[in-house]
Coordinates of C-alpha atoms in Angstrom, one line a residue:
M1 CA -26.4 81.6 -112.5
N2 CA -29.6 80.1 -111.2
S3 CA -31.7 79.3 -114.2
S4 CA -34.8 80.4 -112.3
T5 CA -33.4 83.9 -111.8
P6 CA -34.3 86.1 -114.8
I7 CA -31.9 88.7 -116.1
K8 CA -33.7 92.1 -116.0
V9 CA -33.5 94.1 -119.2
D10 CA -34.9 97.7 -119.2
V11 CA -35.5 99.0 -122.7
W12 CA -36.0 102.7 -123.6
S13 CA -38.0 102.9 -126.7
D14 CA -40.4 105.1 -128.7
I15 CA -43.5 103.8 -130.5
A16 CA -42.6 106.0 -133.5
C17 CA -39.0 104.7 -133.8
P18 CA -38.6 102.2 -136.7
W19 CA -35.3 100.9 -135.2
C20 CA -37.1 100.1 -131.9
F21 CA -39.4 97.5 -133.5
I22 CA -36.4 96.1 -135.4
G23 CA -34.3 96.1 -132.2
K24 CA -37.2 94.4 -130.4
R25 CA -37.2 91.5 -132.9
K26 CA -33.4 91.1 -132.8
F27 CA -33.3 91.1 -129.0
E28 CA -36.1 88.6 -128.9
A29 CA -34.1 86.3 -131.2
A30 CA -31.2 86.6 -128.8
A31 CA -33.4 86.0 -125.7
A32 CA -34.9 82.9 -127.4
S33 CA -31.4 81.4 -127.9
F34 CA -30.2 82.3 -124.3
D35 CA -30.1 79.5 -121.8
G36 CA -31.9 81.3 -119.1
E37 CA -34.8 83.6 -118.3
V38 CA -35.1 87.2 -119.3
E39 CA -37.5 89.8 -117.8
V40 CA -38.1 92.8 -120.0
E41 CA -39.6 96.2 -119.0
Y42 CA -40.2 99.0 -121.5
H43 CA -39.6 102.7 -120.6
S44 CA -40.7 105.8 -122.4
F45 CA -38.6 107.9 -124.7
E46 CA -40.0 110.6 -127.1
L47 CA -37.7 111.1 -130.1
S48 CA -39.8 114.1 -131.3
P49 CA -41.9 115.4 -128.4
D50 CA -42.9 118.5 -130.3
T51 CA -44.6 116.5 -133.0
P52 CA -48.3 117.5 -133.3
V53 CA -51.0 114.9 -132.9
D54 CA -52.1 115.4 -136.5
F55 CA -48.9 116.0 -138.5
E56 CA -49.8 117.4 -141.9
G57 CA -47.7 115.4 -144.3
N58 CA -46.4 111.9 -144.9
E59 CA -43.4 110.1 -143.4
V60 CA -41.1 111.2 -146.2
E61 CA -42.0 114.8 -145.5
F62 CA -41.6 114.4 -141.8
L63 CA -38.2 112.8 -142.1
A64 CA -37.0 115.3 -144.6
G65 CA -37.9 118.2 -142.4
H66 CA -36.8 116.6 -139.1
K67 CA -33.3 115.7 -140.4
G68 CA -32.9 118.4 -143.0
L69 CA -32.8 116.0 -146.0
A70 CA -33.9 116.2 -149.6
P71 CA -37.2 114.2 -150.0
A72 CA -35.3 111.7 -152.3
Q73 CA -32.8 111.1 -149.5
A74 CA -35.5 110.7 -147.0
K75 CA -37.3 108.2 -149.1
Q76 CA -34.1 106.2 -149.7
M77 CA -33.5 106.1 -146.0
L78 CA -37.0 104.8 -145.4
D79 CA -36.6 102.2 -148.1
T80 CA -33.4 101.0 -146.4
V81 CA -35.1 100.8 -143.0
G82 CA -38.1 99.0 -144.5
G83 CA -35.8 96.5 -146.1
I84 CA -34.1 95.8 -142.8
A85 CA -37.5 95.5 -141.1
E86 CA -38.5 92.9 -143.7
S87 CA -35.3 90.9 -142.9
V88 CA -36.6 90.4 -139.4
G89 CA -40.2 89.6 -140.4
L90 CA -41.7 93.1 -140.1
H91 CA -43.7 94.7 -142.9
Y92 CA -43.5 98.5 -142.6
D93 CA -46.0 100.5 -144.5
F94 CA -44.6 104.1 -144.5
N95 CA -47.3 105.2 -147.0
A96 CA -50.1 104.4 -144.6
M97 CA -48.3 105.7 -141.5
H98 CA -49.8 108.5 -139.4
H99 CA -46.8 110.4 -137.9
T100 CA -48.0 111.7 -134.5
N101 CA -47.1 112.6 -131.0
T102 CA -46.5 109.5 -128.9
V103 CA -46.9 110.8 -125.3
K104 CA -50.4 109.2 -125.0
A105 CA -49.2 105.9 -126.4
H106 CA -46.5 105.9 -123.7
Q107 CA -49.1 106.6 -121.1
L108 CA -51.0 103.6 -122.3
L109 CA -47.9 101.4 -121.9
H110 CA -47.7 102.4 -118.3
Y111 CA -51.4 101.7 -117.8
A112 CA -50.7 98.3 -119.4
K113 CA -47.7 97.7 -117.2
A114 CA -49.7 98.3 -114.1
R115 CA -52.0 95.4 -115.3
G116 CA -49.3 93.0 -116.3
V117 CA -49.7 93.3 -120.1
Q118 CA -47.1 95.9 -121.1
L119 CA -45.3 93.5 -123.4
V120 CA -48.5 92.7 -125.2
L121 CA -49.4 96.4 -125.7
T122 CA -45.8 97.2 -126.8
E123 CA -46.0 94.7 -129.6
A124 CA -49.6 95.8 -130.5
L125 CA -48.7 99.5 -130.6
L126 CA -45.6 99.1 -132.7
S127 CA -47.4 96.9 -135.2
A128 CA -50.4 99.2 -135.3
Y129 CA -48.1 102.2 -136.0
F130 CA -45.6 100.7 -138.5
E131 CA -47.6 97.9 -140.2
Q132 CA -51.3 98.8 -139.9
G133 CA -51.4 102.5 -140.5
R134 CA -53.4 103.2 -137.3
H135 CA -53.4 106.7 -135.8
L136 CA -51.8 106.3 -132.4
G137 CA -52.3 110.0 -131.5
R138 CA -56.0 109.5 -131.2
L139 CA -57.4 108.3 -127.9
D140 CA -60.2 106.3 -129.5
V141 CA -57.7 104.3 -131.5
L142 CA -55.5 103.7 -128.5
A143 CA -58.5 102.6 -126.5
D144 CA -59.5 100.2 -129.3
I145 CA -56.0 98.6 -129.3
A146 CA -56.1 98.3 -125.5
A147 CA -59.5 96.6 -125.7
E148 CA -58.3 94.2 -128.3
A149 CA -55.6 93.2 -125.7
G150 CA -58.4 92.6 -123.2
L151 CA -58.2 95.8 -121.3
D152 CA -61.3 97.9 -120.2
R153 CA -61.8 100.4 -123.0
D154 CA -63.7 102.9 -120.9
D155 CA -61.2 102.8 -118.2
V156 CA -58.3 103.3 -120.7
L157 CA -60.1 106.4 -122.0
R158 CA -60.5 107.7 -118.5
S159 CA -56.8 107.2 -117.8
L160 CA -55.6 108.8 -121.0
E161 CA -58.0 111.7 -120.7
S162 CA -56.8 112.5 -117.2
D163 CA -53.1 112.0 -117.9
E164 CA -53.0 109.5 -115.1
H165 CA -49.6 108.1 -116.1
L166 CA -48.0 111.2 -117.5
A167 CA -45.8 111.4 -114.4
D168 CA -44.6 107.9 -115.1
V169 CA -43.6 108.8 -118.6
R170 CA -41.7 111.8 -117.4
A171 CA -39.9 109.7 -114.7
D172 CA -38.7 107.3 -117.5
Q173 CA -37.4 110.2 -119.5
A174 CA -35.6 111.6 -116.4
Q175 CA -34.0 108.2 -115.9
A176 CA -32.9 108.2 -119.5
A177 CA -31.3 111.6 -119.1
E178 CA -29.5 110.3 -115.9
Y179 CA -28.1 107.4 -117.9
G180 CA -27.1 109.7 -120.7
I181 CA -29.4 108.0 -123.2
N182 CA -30.0 110.3 -126.2
G183 CA -31.3 107.8 -128.7
V184 CA -33.3 104.6 -128.8
P185 CA -33.6 101.7 -128.7
F186 CA -31.4 101.5 -125.6
F187 CA -31.1 98.3 -123.6
V188 CA -29.9 98.3 -120.0
F189 CA -29.0 94.8 -118.6
E190 CA -29.2 94.4 -114.8
N191 CA -28.0 98.0 -114.4
T192 CA -24.7 96.8 -115.6
Y193 CA -24.4 97.1 -119.4
G194 CA -26.0 99.6 -121.8
V195 CA -26.5 98.5 -125.4
S196 CA -27.5 101.2 -127.9
G197 CA -29.3 100.4 -131.2
A198 CA -30.9 97.6 -133.1
Q199 CA -27.8 95.3 -132.8
D200 CA -27.5 91.9 -134.3
P201 CA -28.9 89.1 -132.0
A202 CA -25.3 87.8 -131.5
V203 CA -24.4 91.1 -129.7
F204 CA -27.4 90.9 -127.4
A205 CA -26.7 87.2 -126.7
D206 CA -23.1 87.9 -125.8
V207 CA -24.2 90.6 -123.3
L208 CA -26.8 88.2 -121.8
R209 CA -24.1 85.5 -121.3
T210 CA -21.7 88.1 -119.8
V211 CA -24.3 89.4 -117.4
A212 CA -25.3 85.9 -116.4
A213 CA -21.7 85.0 -115.6
E214 CA -21.2 88.1 -113.6
I215 CA -24.4 87.5 -111.6
A216 CA -23.3 83.9 -111.0
S217 CA -19.9 85.2 -109.6
G218 CA -21.5 88.1 -107.7
S219 CA -19.6 90.7 -109.7
A220 CA -22.5 92.5 -111.4
G221 CA -22.0 96.3 -111.0
E222 CA -23.3 99.6 -112.1
P223 CA -24.2 100.7 -115.7
S224 CA -21.0 100.6 -117.8
G225 CA -20.3 99.2 -121.2
Q226 CA -22.1 100.7 -124.2
T227 CA -22.3 99.4 -127.8
D228 CA -23.3 101.8 -130.5
E229 CA -25.0 101.2 -133.8
A230 CA -24.0 103.2 -136.8
A231 CA -27.4 103.2 -138.5
A232 CA -29.1 106.5 -139.0
R233 CA -32.0 107.6 -136.7

């Protein structure tokens, strides 16, 4: 493989998905160890599109209701996820979290992609949601985060208020359905391999090497292999 030719990785993700931030960190570790370039593009996926902007309750209550769990079970699940997040350097604050609808956040990511800063905004939004307790359902908060990344705050508000990129969000979701993606994170490598879940870095690294070898030999094909993660979502 020509080292100047990056491997394209398309990632379906949701800002409100705790495994997506964990998976991002694990994938980044794999990409850092890979002897080659990787080009990442994020795509929209809403795990709970019917969630109201202002959910009345905390994260334990949401998870208990969403999955039909007892509150104690939901809390235990969050504690487990939080511990895994800590293991990759993330500091989730479920007590401060504002569970909300993420469609506007996804529109912001498309706005950022059009301006070459999607990866910056993806990191900023995930951190804002899971670590900083910022309310990502509110346009003023999203505009503040965008401005912190160097984007024009007023233009961001204009875009979000007009649903400028809603069609792009829906197109991502339609592509996910075509691929059969029903959970995130989901990583598609060069339209050849699909990897589901926040896998260990070694799994991602192995797929990167496999795809690199196939590209070098000219045998890269259509979406095929899929690896699943047993962790609860």
